[in-house]
Tab-separated table of C-alpha atoms and ligand atoms in Angstrom:
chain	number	residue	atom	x	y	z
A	1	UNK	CA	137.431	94.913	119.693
A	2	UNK	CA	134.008	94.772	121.140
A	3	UNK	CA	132.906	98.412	121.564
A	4	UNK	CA	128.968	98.718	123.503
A	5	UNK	CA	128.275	95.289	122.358
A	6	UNK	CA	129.269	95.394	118.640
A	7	UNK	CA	131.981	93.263	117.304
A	8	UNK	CA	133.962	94.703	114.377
A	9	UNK	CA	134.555	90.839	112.806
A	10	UNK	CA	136.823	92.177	110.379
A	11	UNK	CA	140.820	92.819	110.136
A	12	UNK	CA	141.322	96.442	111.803
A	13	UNK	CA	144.951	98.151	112.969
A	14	UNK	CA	145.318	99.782	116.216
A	15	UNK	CA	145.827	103.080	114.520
A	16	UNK	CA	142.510	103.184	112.973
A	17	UNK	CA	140.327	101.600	115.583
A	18	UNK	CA	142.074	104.558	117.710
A	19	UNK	CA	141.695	107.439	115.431
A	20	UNK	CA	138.119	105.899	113.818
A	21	UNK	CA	136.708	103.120	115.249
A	22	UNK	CA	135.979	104.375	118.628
A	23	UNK	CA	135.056	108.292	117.452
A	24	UNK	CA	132.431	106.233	115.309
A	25	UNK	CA	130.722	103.840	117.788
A	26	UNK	CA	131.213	106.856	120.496
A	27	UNK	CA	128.083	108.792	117.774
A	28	UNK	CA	126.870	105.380	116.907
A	29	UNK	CA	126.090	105.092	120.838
A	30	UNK	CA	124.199	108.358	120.581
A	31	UNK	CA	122.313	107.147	117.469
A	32	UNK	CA	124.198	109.292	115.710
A	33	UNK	CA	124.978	107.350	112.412
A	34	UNK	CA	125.276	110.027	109.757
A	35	UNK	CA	128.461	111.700	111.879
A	36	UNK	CA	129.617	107.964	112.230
A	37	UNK	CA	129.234	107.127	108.999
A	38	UNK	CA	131.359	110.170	107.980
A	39	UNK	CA	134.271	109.156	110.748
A	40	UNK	CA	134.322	105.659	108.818
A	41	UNK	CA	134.820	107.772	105.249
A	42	UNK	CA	137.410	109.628	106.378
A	43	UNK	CA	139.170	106.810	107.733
A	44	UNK	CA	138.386	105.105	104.258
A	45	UNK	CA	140.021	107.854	102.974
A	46	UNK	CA	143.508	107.213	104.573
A	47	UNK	CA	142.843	103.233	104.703
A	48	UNK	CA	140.912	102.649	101.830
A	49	UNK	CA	141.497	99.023	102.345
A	50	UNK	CA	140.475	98.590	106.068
A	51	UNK	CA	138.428	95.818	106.041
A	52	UNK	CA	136.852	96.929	109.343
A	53	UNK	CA	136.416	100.516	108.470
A	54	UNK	CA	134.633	99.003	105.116
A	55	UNK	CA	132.512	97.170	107.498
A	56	UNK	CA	131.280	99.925	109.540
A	57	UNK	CA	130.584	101.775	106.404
A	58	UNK	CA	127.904	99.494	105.207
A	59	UNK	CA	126.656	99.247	109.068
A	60	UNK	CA	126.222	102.847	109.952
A	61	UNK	CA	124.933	103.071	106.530
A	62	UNK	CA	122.467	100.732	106.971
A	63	UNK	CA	121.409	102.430	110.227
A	64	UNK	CA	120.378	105.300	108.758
A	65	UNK	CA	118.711	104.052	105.640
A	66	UNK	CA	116.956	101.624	108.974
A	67	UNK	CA	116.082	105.004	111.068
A	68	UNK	CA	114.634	107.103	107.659
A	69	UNK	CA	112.588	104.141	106.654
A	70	UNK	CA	111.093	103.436	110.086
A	71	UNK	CA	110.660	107.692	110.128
A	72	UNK	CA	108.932	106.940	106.835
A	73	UNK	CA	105.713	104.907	108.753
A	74	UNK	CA	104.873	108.470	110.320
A	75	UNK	CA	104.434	109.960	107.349
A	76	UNK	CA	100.910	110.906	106.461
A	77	UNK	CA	98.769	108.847	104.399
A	78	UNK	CA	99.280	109.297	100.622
A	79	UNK	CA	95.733	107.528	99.953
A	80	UNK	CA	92.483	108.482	101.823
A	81	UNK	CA	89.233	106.678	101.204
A	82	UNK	CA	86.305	109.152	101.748
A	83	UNK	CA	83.873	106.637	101.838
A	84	UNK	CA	81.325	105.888	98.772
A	85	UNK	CA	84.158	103.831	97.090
A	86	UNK	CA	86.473	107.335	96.492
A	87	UNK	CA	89.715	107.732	97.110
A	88	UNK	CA	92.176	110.653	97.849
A	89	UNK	CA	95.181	110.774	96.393
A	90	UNK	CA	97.860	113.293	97.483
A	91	UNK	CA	100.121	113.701	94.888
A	92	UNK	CA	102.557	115.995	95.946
A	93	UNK	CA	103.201	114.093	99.442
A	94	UNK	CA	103.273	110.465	97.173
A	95	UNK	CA	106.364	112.639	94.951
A	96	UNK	CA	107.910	113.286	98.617
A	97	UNK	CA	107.647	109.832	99.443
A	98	UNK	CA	108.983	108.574	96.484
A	99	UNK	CA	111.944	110.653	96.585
A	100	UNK	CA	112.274	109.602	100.035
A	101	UNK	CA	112.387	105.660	98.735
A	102	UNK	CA	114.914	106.743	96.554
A	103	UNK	CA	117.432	108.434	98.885
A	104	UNK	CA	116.984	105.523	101.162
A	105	UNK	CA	117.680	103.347	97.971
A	106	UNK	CA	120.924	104.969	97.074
A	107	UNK	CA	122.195	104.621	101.160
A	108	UNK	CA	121.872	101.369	101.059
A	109	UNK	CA	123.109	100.816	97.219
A	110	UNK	CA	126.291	102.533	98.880
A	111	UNK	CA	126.380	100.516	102.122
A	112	UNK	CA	125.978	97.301	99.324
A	113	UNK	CA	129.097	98.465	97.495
A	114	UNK	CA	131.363	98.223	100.751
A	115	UNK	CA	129.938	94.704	101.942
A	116	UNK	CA	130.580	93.620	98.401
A	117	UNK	CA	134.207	94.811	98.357
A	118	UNK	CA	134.188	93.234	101.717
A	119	UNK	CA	133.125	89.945	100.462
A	120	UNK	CA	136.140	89.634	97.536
A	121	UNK	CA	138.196	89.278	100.042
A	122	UNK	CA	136.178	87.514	102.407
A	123	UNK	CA	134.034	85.017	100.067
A	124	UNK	CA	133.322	82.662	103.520
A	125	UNK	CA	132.805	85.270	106.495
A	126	UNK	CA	129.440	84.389	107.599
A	127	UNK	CA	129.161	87.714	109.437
A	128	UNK	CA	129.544	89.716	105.864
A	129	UNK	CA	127.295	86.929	104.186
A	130	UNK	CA	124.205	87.785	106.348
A	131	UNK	CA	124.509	91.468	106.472
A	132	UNK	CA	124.819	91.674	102.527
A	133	UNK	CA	121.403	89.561	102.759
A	134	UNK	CA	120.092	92.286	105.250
A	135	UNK	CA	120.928	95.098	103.131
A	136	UNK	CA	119.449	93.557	99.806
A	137	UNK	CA	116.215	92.600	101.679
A	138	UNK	CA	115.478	95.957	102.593
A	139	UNK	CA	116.257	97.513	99.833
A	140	UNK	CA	114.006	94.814	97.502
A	141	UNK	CA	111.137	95.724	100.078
A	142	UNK	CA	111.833	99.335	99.384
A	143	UNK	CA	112.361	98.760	95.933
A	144	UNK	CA	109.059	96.925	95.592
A	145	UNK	CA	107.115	99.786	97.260
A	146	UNK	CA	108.112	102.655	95.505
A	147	UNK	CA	107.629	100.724	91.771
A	148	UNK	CA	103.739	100.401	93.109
A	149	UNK	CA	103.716	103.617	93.990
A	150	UNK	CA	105.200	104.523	90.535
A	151	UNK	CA	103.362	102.315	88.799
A	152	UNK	CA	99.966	103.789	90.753
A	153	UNK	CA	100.790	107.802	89.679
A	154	UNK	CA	102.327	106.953	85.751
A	155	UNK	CA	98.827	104.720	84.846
A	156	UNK	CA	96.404	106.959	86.783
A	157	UNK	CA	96.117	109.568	84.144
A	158	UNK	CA	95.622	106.969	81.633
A	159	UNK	CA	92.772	105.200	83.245
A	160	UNK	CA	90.944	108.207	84.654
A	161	UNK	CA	91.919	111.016	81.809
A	162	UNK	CA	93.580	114.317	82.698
A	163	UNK	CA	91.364	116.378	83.697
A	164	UNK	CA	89.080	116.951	86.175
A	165	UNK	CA	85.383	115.751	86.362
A	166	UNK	CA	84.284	118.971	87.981
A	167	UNK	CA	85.735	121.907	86.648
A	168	UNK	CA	86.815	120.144	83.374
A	169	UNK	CA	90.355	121.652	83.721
A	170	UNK	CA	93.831	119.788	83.729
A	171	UNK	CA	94.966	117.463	86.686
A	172	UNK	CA	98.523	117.434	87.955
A	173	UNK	CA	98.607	114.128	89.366
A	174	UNK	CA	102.198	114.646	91.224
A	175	UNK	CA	101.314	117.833	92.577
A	176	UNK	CA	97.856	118.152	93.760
A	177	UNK	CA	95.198	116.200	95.631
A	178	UNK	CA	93.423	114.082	93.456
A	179	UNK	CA	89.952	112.088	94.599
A	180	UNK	CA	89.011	109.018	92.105
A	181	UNK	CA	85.840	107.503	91.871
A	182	UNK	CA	84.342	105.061	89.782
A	183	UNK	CA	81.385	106.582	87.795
A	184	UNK	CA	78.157	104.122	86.611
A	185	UNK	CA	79.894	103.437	83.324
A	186	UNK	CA	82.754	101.546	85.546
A	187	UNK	CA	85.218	103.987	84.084
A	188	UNK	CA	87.551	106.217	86.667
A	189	UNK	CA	86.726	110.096	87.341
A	190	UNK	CA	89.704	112.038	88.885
A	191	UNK	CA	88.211	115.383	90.640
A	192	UNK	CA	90.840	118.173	92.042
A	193	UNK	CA	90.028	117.537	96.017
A	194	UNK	CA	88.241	120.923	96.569
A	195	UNK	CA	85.885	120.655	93.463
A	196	UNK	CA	84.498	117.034	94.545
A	197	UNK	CA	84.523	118.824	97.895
A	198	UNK	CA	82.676	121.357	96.515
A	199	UNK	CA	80.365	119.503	94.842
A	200	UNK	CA	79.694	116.951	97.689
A	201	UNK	CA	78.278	120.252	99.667
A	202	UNK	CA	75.248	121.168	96.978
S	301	LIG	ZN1	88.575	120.639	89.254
């Protein structure tokens, strides 16, 4: 059942490669993954224990969790340096991104569910084997990122106080632009991004 160059490996009746199957690789062939991952549900639906269907479910979903993490490297830079050792920090674009991490986290926590249903009943299919090990790569890598990131905006206020060197008022570190810079005493100073700005200019 090769369909534009992909091989279902997987057990997979006529009815369902007719009603599913091909309506799915037909959008998948448009890069269309979200309409065929919601073909495959449907079909899961009626078959819930198509082995191919379960297949494509953790493929298509791994497509798009694939296409919003490669969408994610266009994404503007959460952390600037402005030269003289400070850094900008935008906080409410690093609380986009994160959220982004974690939708793409929970597609391909989904897409892991299938493949390991898959792999009860298919302990030695090699095919299965290596995708499970695609999906958990990615989603360690992705995993890994967003606990830095985490781990960067939950010790910040700790380290550099919570409020801001200029105008001595409070600092919302997930919402606004933050600049850092290391004052003589080698402590941090956080700044809101317009009063360093402000102050850079007298
Ligand atoms: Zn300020």
């Amino acid at each position: 059942m090769a369909e534009g160059g992909f091989d279902v490996p997987l057990k997979c009746s006529q009815e369902e490669y007719k009603h599913f199957v091909e309506p799915a690789m037909h959008e998948a062939q448009n890069s269309n993954f979200p309409s065929a991952l919601d073909i495959v549900e449907n079909g899961l639906n009626a078959h819930p224990a198509s082995e191919g269907l379960m297949f494509l479910k953790a493929y298509f979903g791994y497509k798009i969790a694939d296409t919003m993490s490669s969408e994610l490297s266009s994404f503007p830079k959460v952390i600037q340096p402005l030269g003289n050792g400070a850094l900008m920090v935008d906080g409410a674009m690093t609380s986009q991104l994160l959220g982004k991490f974690q939708e793409i986290v929970g597609i391909l926590s989904e897409a892991e569910e299938s493949i390991n249903e898959l792999l009860q009943v298919n302990p030695n299919s090699q095919e299965v084997v290596a995708f499970k090990g695609y999906i958990d790569s990615k989603k360690n890598q992705l995993g890994q990122e967003s606990e830095n990131m985490k781990a960067t905006i939950s010790n910040t206020p700790n380290i550099a106080g919570g409020f801001c060197v200029g105008c001595r008022k409070s600092i919302s570190y997930d919402t606004q632009k933050v600049v850092f810079r290391k004052s003589s005493a080698s402590q941090l100073e956080a700044w809101h991004l317009p009063c360093f700005q402000s102050k850079a200019k007298n």
